Structure formats: C-alpha cells, structure tokens
C-alpha cells in the first residue's frame, strides 16, 4: 500500500465530549417546564465550553476539566457550589481525573476549601507523586498549585440545607442528593419533584489526537457520615480512562460502584472479552450493578468516538457534543 492510498483510507477523528449531572428518579411529571429548561440550558452551555476546547485542538484532559469546572460552578448540580451536606452540616468534596494516554491519574477526597475540586485532582496528577490525596493535605497541595480557596460556606445553598433537614427528619440515613430533594418535596406535601437523582457531575472526551480523558466531581451523599468517601475519586470505581479502550465517569450509589469497580470494569470487558463499548456499558450498568441493587449510570466514550450514556434509573442529566455538531442534551429515558 502506498502512503497515498494509506492516507486516503484514513478516517479523521471527530473529537467528542459527553457529560452527566446525575441520575435518578427523574420523570416528566416530576420536573416543571422551567426546571427542564434550566437543566437543558446548563448542560448545553457546559458542553459548548468543552466542545470549544476540543475544536481548538485542546486535549481531552483540558476539555473534561473545563466541563467539570463549569458543572461545579452551577448550583443545579451536587458538586462545588451547590454540593450536598454531610450529617454534620458540612461539605466534603471528592473529585478525580484520569488521562487515557498515560494512565496518569489524580484525585482528592474530603476537601472543604478548594473552590474547584476537579482542579485540585488535576494538581495531584500534575504533581505526580501520588494519585489520591485527602483533606487538609490535598487542600495544601491545591493552594501551592495556586488554586482558588474559599470559605466552606461558599458551597452551601438553601436547597441543599433543606435536603439535609428532610433526610435527617425522615431518618433515611445517607441519601443521594436528589433523593433528598424528593423527600423534601414529600414532606412539603408536594408530588415527587426532580429530586430523585444523583447529582454528581462528570465528563469524558476524545480529542483530535485520539486521546481519552475522564473527570468526576461530587459532594457525595446528603447526610453522609463525615469521612465517608464515595466512588467518584476512586480510580477504577467512579472514574477511569485508557486510550486502548474507553473513558468512563459514573454517578449513582457510590458504595455499589466501588464494589463492582464499575468504571474499570467497562474497560476490562472491552480489553479482555472484546466487548464493544455498548456491550460493556450495558453489562456493568444493567447486570453487574443491578445484581447488587446498585442504582445510577455512567457516561463513556471509546477511542473511535462511540458514546454510551446508560443508566438504570428513570433519568440521568446528560449530553454529548461532537466538534462541528450541535450539542445534544437529555434528561429522561
Ligand atoms: N456517586 C456519588 C457518591 O456516591 C453520588 C452521586 O453520584 O450522586 O458519592
């Protein structure tokens, strides 16, 4: 084959980004048209930001960090500003990033003063010595990296405080943040609202160079025990990326995702069993997780740019944007 004929059969990569903002009992009846519009608009704006990074030739890592940072800044989602409360009415934030080209990863857990935990996770990756840093030490590393610090109250919103009160009043234990919102509505005598969803945020991307990356950020569960760490910052559980297979970011009941190593399981099924992205994602979400009662979903992109957004709940805030195409956003099944 001549170089000419080789290049003529080359299919250029179309970079793509996918995002999620949580999964759960999200039905048409439970969201007002205004709420629906707000979520679609927020997701579309975040996708546009990530898409712009990829269109300019930026890396998948830059794109997922830009998207997750924007999701952290949006109070609609349980990450950064708008994060849920622990049982002690504090915030403990978790985040992770992974680079599919090098398998380099960084994560933080239980941080309370870093404005954008996803950036702290990336700072851990860039520092290179460790993968997962917790608490005060993670905050010091972020501060040394020049990242913005805030008072813990920056993360608080009245809606999340009411969720905590509802969770504690119902003695439900630790609840997924929007399950908490739903309980709040029930207590107020209203129908179940948009609340029954998990509000962790995440992004996965394929860039023009064929590299994959994943990022996830969360406030965790409403009314969780202080010190509890979920799946989001655990590489292989809530977050994973490997250029040979896929980039994955999860949302759901973290303990279940940890127990099945959900994000890595998607990649392992592709690598070892030759599963397609779709087959691997369906097996993890509808079989492995379902078998232990694990609720939630994930977003994944493979090296060919296939995207899967499966979930085993009624809905999941999600969307994708290919470079050159209009971003698409979805809420329900
Ligand atoms: N997976 C997150 C956790 O367990 C919660 C979520 O997705 O909303 O911390």
mmCIF file of C-alpha atoms and ligand atoms in Angstrom:
data_model
loop_
_atom_site.group_PDB
_atom_site.id
_atom_site.type_symbol
_atom_site.label_atom_id
_atom_site.label_comp_id
_atom_site.label_asym_id
_atom_site.label_seq_id
_atom_site.Cartn_x
_atom_site.Cartn_y
_atom_site.Cartn_z
ATOM 1 C CA UNK A 1 0.000 0.000 0.000
ATOM 2 C CA UNK A 2 1.441 3.385 -0.952
ATOM 3 C CA UNK A 3 1.482 6.140 1.624
ATOM 4 C CA UNK A 4 -1.063 7.921 -0.573
ATOM 5 C CA UNK A 5 -3.535 5.050 -0.532
ATOM 6 C CA UNK A 6 -2.933 4.578 3.177
ATOM 7 C CA UNK A 7 -3.831 8.170 3.893
ATOM 8 C CA UNK A 8 -6.823 8.090 1.563
ATOM 9 C CA UNK A 9 -8.402 5.365 3.738
ATOM 10 C CA UNK A 10 -7.733 7.314 6.935
ATOM 11 C CA UNK A 11 -10.864 8.356 8.796
ATOM 12 C CA UNK A 12 -10.213 11.553 10.714
ATOM 13 C CA UNK A 13 -11.135 11.562 14.385
ATOM 14 C CA UNK A 14 -14.103 13.745 15.256
ATOM 15 C CA UNK A 15 -13.449 14.906 18.829
ATOM 16 C CA UNK A 16 -16.361 14.461 21.191
ATOM 17 C CA UNK A 17 -17.263 15.273 24.784
ATOM 18 C CA UNK A 18 -20.030 13.767 26.919
ATOM 19 C CA UNK A 19 -21.172 14.943 30.353
ATOM 20 C CA UNK A 20 -23.517 13.911 33.156
ATOM 21 C CA UNK A 21 -25.120 15.793 36.015
ATOM 22 C CA UNK A 22 -26.583 12.886 37.969
ATOM 23 C CA UNK A 23 -29.125 10.086 37.560
ATOM 24 C CA UNK A 24 -32.214 9.006 39.484
ATOM 25 C CA UNK A 25 -35.996 9.162 39.606
ATOM 26 C CA UNK A 26 -36.377 11.938 37.094
ATOM 27 C CA UNK A 27 -39.718 11.738 35.301
ATOM 28 C CA UNK A 28 -41.529 14.206 33.096
ATOM 29 C CA UNK A 29 -44.142 14.588 35.813
ATOM 30 C CA UNK A 30 -41.504 15.493 38.383
ATOM 31 C CA UNK A 31 -39.915 18.425 36.559
ATOM 32 C CA UNK A 32 -41.592 21.712 35.763
ATOM 33 C CA UNK A 33 -41.020 23.087 32.248
ATOM 34 C CA UNK A 34 -38.837 25.815 33.792
ATOM 35 C CA UNK A 35 -36.713 23.271 35.644
ATOM 36 C CA UNK A 36 -36.360 21.234 32.477
ATOM 37 C CA UNK A 37 -35.277 24.303 30.556
ATOM 38 C CA UNK A 38 -32.732 25.252 33.216
ATOM 39 C CA UNK A 39 -31.133 21.805 33.155
ATOM 40 C CA UNK A 40 -31.037 21.626 29.361
ATOM 41 C CA UNK A 41 -29.554 25.126 29.175
ATOM 42 C CA UNK A 42 -26.936 24.396 31.826
ATOM 43 C CA UNK A 43 -25.900 21.128 30.171
ATOM 44 C CA UNK A 44 -25.745 22.744 26.712
ATOM 45 C CA UNK A 45 -23.574 25.605 27.973
ATOM 46 C CA UNK A 46 -21.164 23.183 29.632
ATOM 47 C CA UNK A 47 -20.992 21.038 26.501
ATOM 48 C CA UNK A 48 -20.308 24.108 24.374
ATOM 49 C CA UNK A 49 -17.406 25.028 26.652
ATOM 50 C CA UNK A 50 -15.888 21.548 26.386
ATOM 51 C CA UNK A 51 -16.543 21.400 22.653
ATOM 52 C CA UNK A 52 -14.736 24.726 22.157
ATOM 53 C CA UNK A 53 -11.639 23.327 23.864
ATOM 54 C CA UNK A 54 -11.671 20.275 21.577
ATOM 55 C CA UNK A 55 -12.403 22.339 18.442
ATOM 56 C CA UNK A 56 -9.332 24.456 19.156
ATOM 57 C CA UNK A 57 -7.202 21.305 19.219
ATOM 58 C CA UNK A 58 -7.167 21.157 23.024
ATOM 59 C CA UNK A 59 -6.587 17.914 24.878
ATOM 60 C CA UNK A 60 -9.304 15.627 26.181
ATOM 61 C CA UNK A 61 -7.954 16.381 29.678
ATOM 62 C CA UNK A 62 -8.378 20.132 29.151
ATOM 63 C CA UNK A 63 -11.896 19.576 27.814
ATOM 64 C CA UNK A 64 -13.138 17.365 30.677
ATOM 65 C CA UNK A 65 -11.627 19.686 33.287
ATOM 66 C CA UNK A 66 -13.260 22.746 31.673
ATOM 67 C CA UNK A 67 -16.616 20.979 31.575
ATOM 68 C CA UNK A 68 -16.494 19.666 35.135
ATOM 69 C CA UNK A 69 -15.323 23.005 36.456
ATOM 70 C CA UNK A 70 -18.355 24.659 34.838
ATOM 71 C CA UNK A 71 -20.634 21.982 36.325
ATOM 72 C CA UNK A 72 -19.058 22.560 39.761
ATOM 73 C CA UNK A 73 -19.831 26.263 39.477
ATOM 74 C CA UNK A 74 -23.501 25.568 38.637
ATOM 75 C CA UNK A 75 -25.712 25.231 41.747
ATOM 76 C CA UNK A 76 -28.097 22.823 39.992
ATOM 77 C CA UNK A 77 -25.610 20.014 40.446
ATOM 78 C CA UNK A 78 -24.121 18.298 43.504
ATOM 79 C CA UNK A 79 -20.503 19.354 43.071
ATOM 80 C CA UNK A 80 -18.667 22.534 44.032
ATOM 81 C CA UNK A 81 -21.168 25.364 44.678
ATOM 82 C CA UNK A 82 -24.422 23.541 45.439
ATOM 83 C CA UNK A 83 -22.783 20.446 46.949
ATOM 84 C CA UNK A 84 -24.787 18.424 49.471
ATOM 85 C CA UNK A 85 -24.254 18.473 53.236
ATOM 86 C CA UNK A 86 -22.808 15.782 55.481
ATOM 87 C CA UNK A 87 -24.628 14.689 58.638
ATOM 88 C CA UNK A 88 -22.663 17.394 60.467
ATOM 89 C CA UNK A 89 -23.957 20.074 58.044
ATOM 90 C CA UNK A 90 -20.511 20.434 56.477
ATOM 91 C CA UNK A 91 -19.311 19.812 52.926
ATOM 92 C CA UNK A 92 -16.719 17.198 51.953
ATOM 93 C CA UNK A 93 -15.963 17.176 48.260
ATOM 94 C CA UNK A 94 -14.404 14.432 46.134
ATOM 95 C CA UNK A 95 -13.034 14.586 42.575
ATOM 96 C CA UNK A 96 -10.824 12.654 40.166
ATOM 97 C CA UNK A 97 -9.253 12.978 36.729
ATOM 98 C CA UNK A 98 -7.568 10.375 34.546
ATOM 99 C CA UNK A 99 -5.532 10.667 31.362
ATOM 100 C CA UNK A 100 -6.090 7.747 28.982
ATOM 101 C CA UNK A 101 -2.815 8.238 27.132
ATOM 102 C CA UNK A 102 -0.509 7.790 30.126
ATOM 103 C CA UNK A 103 -2.876 6.278 32.720
ATOM 104 C CA UNK A 104 -1.807 9.182 34.929
ATOM 105 C CA UNK A 105 -4.485 9.992 37.485
ATOM 106 C CA UNK A 106 -5.135 12.435 40.297
ATOM 107 C CA UNK A 107 -7.859 12.595 42.913
ATOM 108 C CA UNK A 108 -8.884 14.387 46.091
ATOM 109 C CA UNK A 109 -11.313 13.336 48.804
ATOM 110 C CA UNK A 110 -12.873 15.185 51.699
ATOM 111 C CA UNK A 111 -11.739 18.650 50.653
ATOM 112 C CA UNK A 112 -13.603 21.585 52.151
ATOM 113 C CA UNK A 113 -11.970 24.776 50.888
ATOM 114 C CA UNK A 114 -10.924 24.189 47.257
ATOM 115 C CA UNK A 115 -13.303 26.117 45.009
ATOM 116 C CA UNK A 116 -12.991 23.652 42.134
ATOM 117 C CA UNK A 117 -12.106 20.172 43.383
ATOM 118 C CA UNK A 118 -11.561 18.909 39.819
ATOM 119 C CA UNK A 119 -8.654 21.321 39.515
ATOM 120 C CA UNK A 120 -7.225 20.011 42.768
ATOM 121 C CA UNK A 121 -7.465 16.482 41.361
ATOM 122 C CA UNK A 122 -5.584 17.637 38.293
ATOM 123 C CA UNK A 123 -2.971 19.293 40.503
ATOM 124 C CA UNK A 124 -2.421 15.929 42.216
ATOM 125 C CA UNK A 125 -1.971 14.338 38.779
ATOM 126 C CA UNK A 126 0.475 17.034 37.722
ATOM 127 C CA UNK A 127 2.397 16.791 40.986
ATOM 128 C CA UNK A 128 2.902 13.172 40.027
ATOM 129 C CA UNK A 129 3.963 11.708 43.338
ATOM 130 C CA UNK A 130 0.620 10.291 44.484
ATOM 131 C CA UNK A 131 -2.785 9.523 42.995
ATOM 132 C CA UNK A 132 -5.231 10.221 45.856
ATOM 133 C CA UNK A 133 -4.833 12.941 48.481
ATOM 134 C CA UNK A 134 -7.321 13.629 51.261
ATOM 135 C CA UNK A 135 -8.424 16.507 53.456
ATOM 136 C CA UNK A 136 -6.062 19.220 54.611
ATOM 137 C CA UNK A 137 -3.057 17.847 52.738
ATOM 138 C CA UNK A 138 -4.988 17.870 49.487
ATOM 139 C CA UNK A 139 -6.046 21.453 50.193
ATOM 140 C CA UNK A 140 -2.446 22.491 50.846
ATOM 141 C CA UNK A 141 -1.329 20.898 47.592
ATOM 142 C CA UNK A 142 -4.109 22.768 45.764
ATOM 143 C CA UNK A 143 -3.133 26.044 47.435
ATOM 144 C CA UNK A 144 0.512 25.511 46.471
ATOM 145 C CA UNK A 145 -0.678 24.954 42.883
ATOM 146 C CA UNK A 146 -2.272 28.411 43.047
ATOM 147 C CA UNK A 147 -5.879 27.207 43.019
ATOM 148 C CA UNK A 148 -8.658 29.382 44.425
ATOM 149 C CA UNK A 149 -9.599 28.689 48.056
ATOM 150 C CA UNK A 150 -12.998 29.565 49.516
ATOM 151 C CA UNK A 151 -14.779 29.516 52.852
ATOM 152 C CA UNK A 152 -16.667 26.209 53.192
ATOM 153 C CA UNK A 153 -19.941 28.172 53.217
ATOM 154 C CA UNK A 154 -19.287 29.023 49.546
ATOM 155 C CA UNK A 155 -20.583 25.541 48.674
ATOM 156 C CA UNK A 156 -23.820 25.877 50.675
ATOM 157 C CA UNK A 157 -27.233 26.547 49.165
ATOM 158 C CA UNK A 158 -30.578 26.719 50.910
ATOM 159 C CA UNK A 159 -31.930 23.903 48.746
ATOM 160 C CA UNK A 160 -29.218 21.520 49.964
ATOM 161 C CA UNK A 161 -29.704 22.598 53.572
ATOM 162 C CA UNK A 162 -33.398 21.757 53.255
ATOM 163 C CA UNK A 163 -32.448 18.354 51.767
ATOM 164 C CA UNK A 164 -30.298 17.655 54.802
ATOM 165 C CA UNK A 165 -33.124 18.629 57.138
ATOM 166 C CA UNK A 166 -35.512 16.375 55.220
ATOM 167 C CA UNK A 167 -33.083 13.455 55.248
ATOM 168 C CA UNK A 168 -32.495 13.828 58.970
ATOM 169 C CA UNK A 169 -36.205 14.243 59.713
ATOM 170 C CA UNK A 170 -37.019 11.084 57.781
ATOM 171 C CA UNK A 171 -34.121 9.169 59.399
ATOM 172 C CA UNK A 172 -33.277 7.854 55.959
ATOM 173 C CA UNK A 173 -29.566 7.722 56.629
ATOM 174 C CA UNK A 174 -27.270 8.924 53.876
ATOM 175 C CA UNK A 175 -29.222 9.640 50.712
ATOM 176 C CA UNK A 176 -28.409 10.505 47.154
ATOM 177 C CA UNK A 177 -28.714 14.243 46.913
ATOM 178 C CA UNK A 178 -31.797 14.421 44.771
ATOM 179 C CA UNK A 179 -33.470 11.612 46.636
ATOM 180 C CA UNK A 180 -33.093 14.112 49.442
ATOM 181 C CA UNK A 181 -34.770 16.802 47.379
ATOM 182 C CA UNK A 182 -37.586 14.445 46.679
ATOM 183 C CA UNK A 183 -38.060 13.660 50.358
ATOM 184 C CA UNK A 184 -38.150 17.384 50.985
ATOM 185 C CA UNK A 185 -40.986 17.728 48.489
ATOM 186 C CA UNK A 186 -42.818 14.814 50.049
ATOM 187 C CA UNK A 187 -42.556 16.408 53.467
ATOM 188 C CA UNK A 188 -43.916 19.593 51.980
ATOM 189 C CA UNK A 189 -46.871 17.601 50.664
ATOM 190 C CA UNK A 190 -45.946 18.130 47.054
ATOM 191 C CA UNK A 191 -45.531 15.416 44.454
ATOM 192 C CA UNK A 192 -42.093 13.926 43.994
ATOM 193 C CA UNK A 193 -40.066 16.508 42.174
ATOM 194 C CA UNK A 194 -36.835 16.456 40.268
ATOM 195 C CA UNK A 195 -35.227 15.235 43.430
ATOM 196 C CA UNK A 196 -34.715 11.541 42.941
ATOM 197 C CA UNK A 197 -31.490 11.698 41.108
ATOM 198 C CA UNK A 198 -27.848 11.539 41.896
ATOM 199 C CA UNK A 199 -26.161 14.796 41.215
ATOM 200 C CA UNK A 200 -22.510 14.027 40.850
ATOM 201 C CA UNK A 201 -21.037 15.559 37.699
ATOM 202 C CA UNK A 202 -18.630 14.116 35.178
ATOM 203 C CA UNK A 203 -17.176 14.396 31.701
ATOM 204 C CA UNK A 204 -15.416 12.112 29.244
ATOM 205 C CA UNK A 205 -13.776 13.159 25.986
ATOM 206 C CA UNK A 206 -11.890 12.009 22.903
ATOM 207 C CA UNK A 207 -9.587 14.639 21.416
ATOM 208 C CA UNK A 208 -8.290 15.197 17.888
ATOM 209 C CA UNK A 209 -5.078 13.319 18.764
ATOM 210 C CA UNK A 210 -7.037 10.179 19.665
ATOM 211 C CA UNK A 211 -6.563 10.540 23.396
ATOM 212 C CA UNK A 212 -9.202 9.931 26.046
ATOM 213 C CA UNK A 213 -9.750 11.503 29.467
ATOM 214 C CA UNK A 214 -12.324 11.327 32.259
ATOM 215 C CA UNK A 215 -13.192 13.596 35.195
ATOM 216 C CA UNK A 216 -15.762 13.294 38.010
ATOM 217 C CA UNK A 217 -16.662 15.615 40.908
ATOM 218 C CA UNK A 218 -19.183 15.334 43.735
ATOM 219 C CA UNK A 219 -20.388 16.443 47.128
ATOM 220 C CA UNK A 220 -21.244 12.784 47.765
ATOM 221 C CA UNK A 221 -24.416 11.778 49.572
ATOM 222 C CA UNK A 222 -26.693 14.034 51.628
ATOM 223 C CA UNK A 223 -26.390 13.240 55.336
ATOM 224 C CA UNK A 224 -23.334 11.011 54.736
ATOM 225 C CA UNK A 225 -21.074 10.337 57.676
ATOM 226 C CA UNK A 226 -18.190 12.771 57.801
ATOM 227 C CA UNK A 227 -15.192 10.927 56.420
ATOM 228 C CA UNK A 228 -17.233 8.819 54.010
ATOM 229 C CA UNK A 229 -15.644 8.626 50.552
ATOM 230 C CA UNK A 230 -17.678 7.530 47.531
ATOM 231 C CA UNK A 231 -16.731 6.090 44.164
ATOM 232 C CA UNK A 232 -16.093 9.362 42.348
ATOM 233 C CA UNK A 233 -12.464 9.930 43.466
ATOM 234 C CA UNK A 234 -11.565 6.234 43.371
ATOM 235 C CA UNK A 235 -9.749 5.426 40.156
ATOM 236 C CA UNK A 236 -11.422 2.378 38.645
ATOM 237 C CA UNK A 237 -14.672 2.798 40.597
ATOM 238 C CA UNK A 238 -16.190 6.138 39.566
ATOM 239 C CA UNK A 239 -13.564 7.334 37.114
ATOM 240 C CA UNK A 240 -11.287 5.615 34.578
ATOM 241 C CA UNK A 241 -9.659 6.311 31.200
ATOM 242 C CA UNK A 242 -7.448 4.191 28.990
ATOM 243 C CA UNK A 243 -6.731 5.087 25.353
ATOM 244 C CA UNK A 244 -6.838 1.391 24.458
ATOM 245 C CA UNK A 245 -10.486 1.106 25.482
ATOM 246 C CA UNK A 246 -12.592 3.929 26.925
ATOM 247 C CA UNK A 247 -13.002 6.872 29.266
ATOM 248 C CA UNK A 248 -15.724 6.457 31.909
ATOM 249 C CA UNK A 249 -17.345 8.668 34.580
ATOM 250 C CA UNK A 250 -20.040 7.299 36.895
ATOM 251 C CA UNK A 251 -22.903 8.613 39.017
ATOM 252 C CA UNK A 252 -25.001 6.709 41.481
ATOM 253 C CA UNK A 253 -24.909 4.991 44.828
ATOM 254 C CA UNK A 254 -21.158 5.135 45.304
ATOM 255 C CA UNK A 255 -20.814 2.106 47.558
ATOM 256 C CA UNK A 256 -22.205 -0.108 44.772
ATOM 257 C CA UNK A 257 -19.928 1.378 42.135
ATOM 258 C CA UNK A 258 -16.936 0.783 44.396
ATOM 259 C CA UNK A 259 -17.883 -2.853 44.962
ATOM 260 C CA UNK A 260 -18.042 -3.673 41.227
ATOM 261 C CA UNK A 261 -15.132 -1.382 40.249
ATOM 262 C CA UNK A 262 -17.606 -0.044 37.712
ATOM 263 C CA UNK A 263 -15.519 2.328 35.583
ATOM 264 C CA UNK A 264 -12.615 -0.081 35.202
ATOM 265 C CA UNK A 265 -14.998 -2.971 34.577
ATOM 266 C CA UNK A 266 -16.239 -1.221 31.416
ATOM 267 C CA UNK A 267 -12.657 -1.020 30.125
ATOM 268 C CA UNK A 268 -11.772 -4.544 31.265
ATOM 269 C CA UNK A 269 -14.726 -6.074 29.435
ATOM 270 C CA UNK A 270 -13.586 -4.327 26.263
ATOM 271 C CA UNK A 271 -9.923 -5.285 26.697
ATOM 272 C CA UNK A 272 -10.284 -8.876 27.864
ATOM 273 C CA UNK A 273 -13.608 -10.017 26.426
ATOM 274 C CA UNK A 274 -13.600 -7.986 23.208
ATOM 275 C CA UNK A 275 -16.878 -6.318 24.169
ATOM 276 C CA UNK A 276 -17.990 -3.225 22.294
ATOM 277 C CA UNK A 277 -18.413 -0.052 24.331
ATOM 278 C CA UNK A 278 -22.167 -0.549 24.286
ATOM 279 C CA UNK A 279 -21.947 -4.178 25.416
ATOM 280 C CA UNK A 280 -19.503 -3.337 28.188
ATOM 281 C CA UNK A 281 -21.547 -0.398 29.488
ATOM 282 C CA UNK A 282 -24.809 -2.344 29.408
ATOM 283 C CA UNK A 283 -23.246 -5.284 31.259
ATOM 284 C CA UNK A 284 -21.885 -3.062 34.014
ATOM 285 C CA UNK A 285 -24.992 -0.913 34.498
ATOM 286 C CA UNK A 286 -27.747 -3.453 33.863
ATOM 287 C CA UNK A 287 -26.074 -6.629 35.142
ATOM 288 C CA UNK A 288 -23.128 -6.092 37.494
ATOM 289 C CA UNK A 289 -24.585 -3.091 39.309
ATOM 290 C CA UNK A 290 -28.167 -4.250 39.102
ATOM 291 C CA UNK A 291 -27.167 -7.594 40.649
ATOM 292 C CA UNK A 292 -26.223 -5.850 43.892
ATOM 293 C CA UNK A 293 -29.037 -3.306 43.766
ATOM 294 C CA UNK A 294 -26.724 -0.528 42.610
ATOM 295 C CA UNK A 295 -28.590 2.403 41.098
ATOM 296 C CA UNK A 296 -27.151 5.037 38.790
ATOM 297 C CA UNK A 297 -25.487 5.372 35.438
ATOM 298 C CA UNK A 298 -22.319 6.299 33.625
ATOM 299 C CA UNK A 299 -21.033 8.084 30.558
ATOM 300 C CA UNK A 300 -18.352 6.567 28.345
ATOM 301 C CA UNK A 301 -16.532 7.280 25.100
ATOM 302 C CA UNK A 302 -14.220 4.909 23.244
ATOM 303 C CA UNK A 303 -11.244 5.607 21.010
ATOM 304 C CA UNK A 304 -13.406 5.544 17.870
ATOM 305 C CA UNK A 305 -15.662 8.204 19.350
ATOM 306 C CA UNK A 306 -18.620 5.960 20.166
ATOM 307 C CA UNK A 307 -20.530 7.367 23.127
ATOM 308 C CA UNK A 308 -22.732 5.448 25.592
ATOM 309 C CA UNK A 309 -24.827 7.056 28.323
ATOM 310 C CA UNK A 310 -26.571 4.133 30.108
ATOM 311 C CA UNK A 311 -28.426 4.300 33.431
ATOM 312 C CA UNK A 312 -30.739 2.015 35.393
ATOM 313 C CA UNK A 313 -32.784 4.823 36.978
ATOM 314 C CA UNK A 314 -35.675 6.782 35.462
ATOM 315 C CA UNK A 315 -33.460 9.548 34.197
ATOM 316 C CA UNK A 316 -29.976 10.968 34.014
ATOM 317 C CA UNK A 317 -28.966 14.521 33.170
ATOM 318 C CA UNK A 318 -26.606 14.028 30.248
ATOM 319 C CA UNK A 319 -25.439 15.229 26.880
ATOM 320 C CA UNK A 320 -22.817 14.999 24.206
ATOM 321 C CA UNK A 321 -21.228 17.303 21.673
ATOM 322 C CA UNK A 322 -19.135 16.337 18.670
ATOM 323 C CA UNK A 323 -16.963 19.029 17.193
ATOM 324 C CA UNK A 324 -18.862 20.635 14.330
ATOM 325 C CA UNK A 325 -22.262 19.455 15.564
ATOM 326 C CA UNK A 326 -24.903 20.986 17.825
ATOM 327 C CA UNK A 327 -24.696 19.733 21.438
ATOM 328 C CA UNK A 328 -27.462 17.324 22.405
ATOM 329 C CA UNK A 329 -28.869 17.160 25.935
ATOM 330 C CA UNK A 330 -31.183 14.586 27.502
ATOM 331 C CA UNK A 331 -32.927 14.036 30.822
ATOM 332 C CA UNK A 332 -35.340 11.116 30.603
ATOM 333 C CA UNK A 333 -35.085 7.608 29.193
HETATM 334 N N1 LIG B 1 -21.530 8.563 43.290
HETATM 335 C C1 LIG B 1 -21.643 9.632 44.249
HETATM 336 C C2 LIG B 1 -21.215 9.141 45.591
HETATM 337 O O1 LIG B 1 -21.618 8.076 45.996
HETATM 338 C C3 LIG B 1 -23.016 10.192 44.372
HETATM 339 C C4 LIG B 1 -23.686 10.608 43.096
HETATM 340 O O2 LIG B 1 -23.375 10.093 42.020
HETATM 341 O O3 LIG B 1 -24.553 11.481 43.172
HETATM 342 O O4 LIG B 1 -20.515 9.868 46.264
#
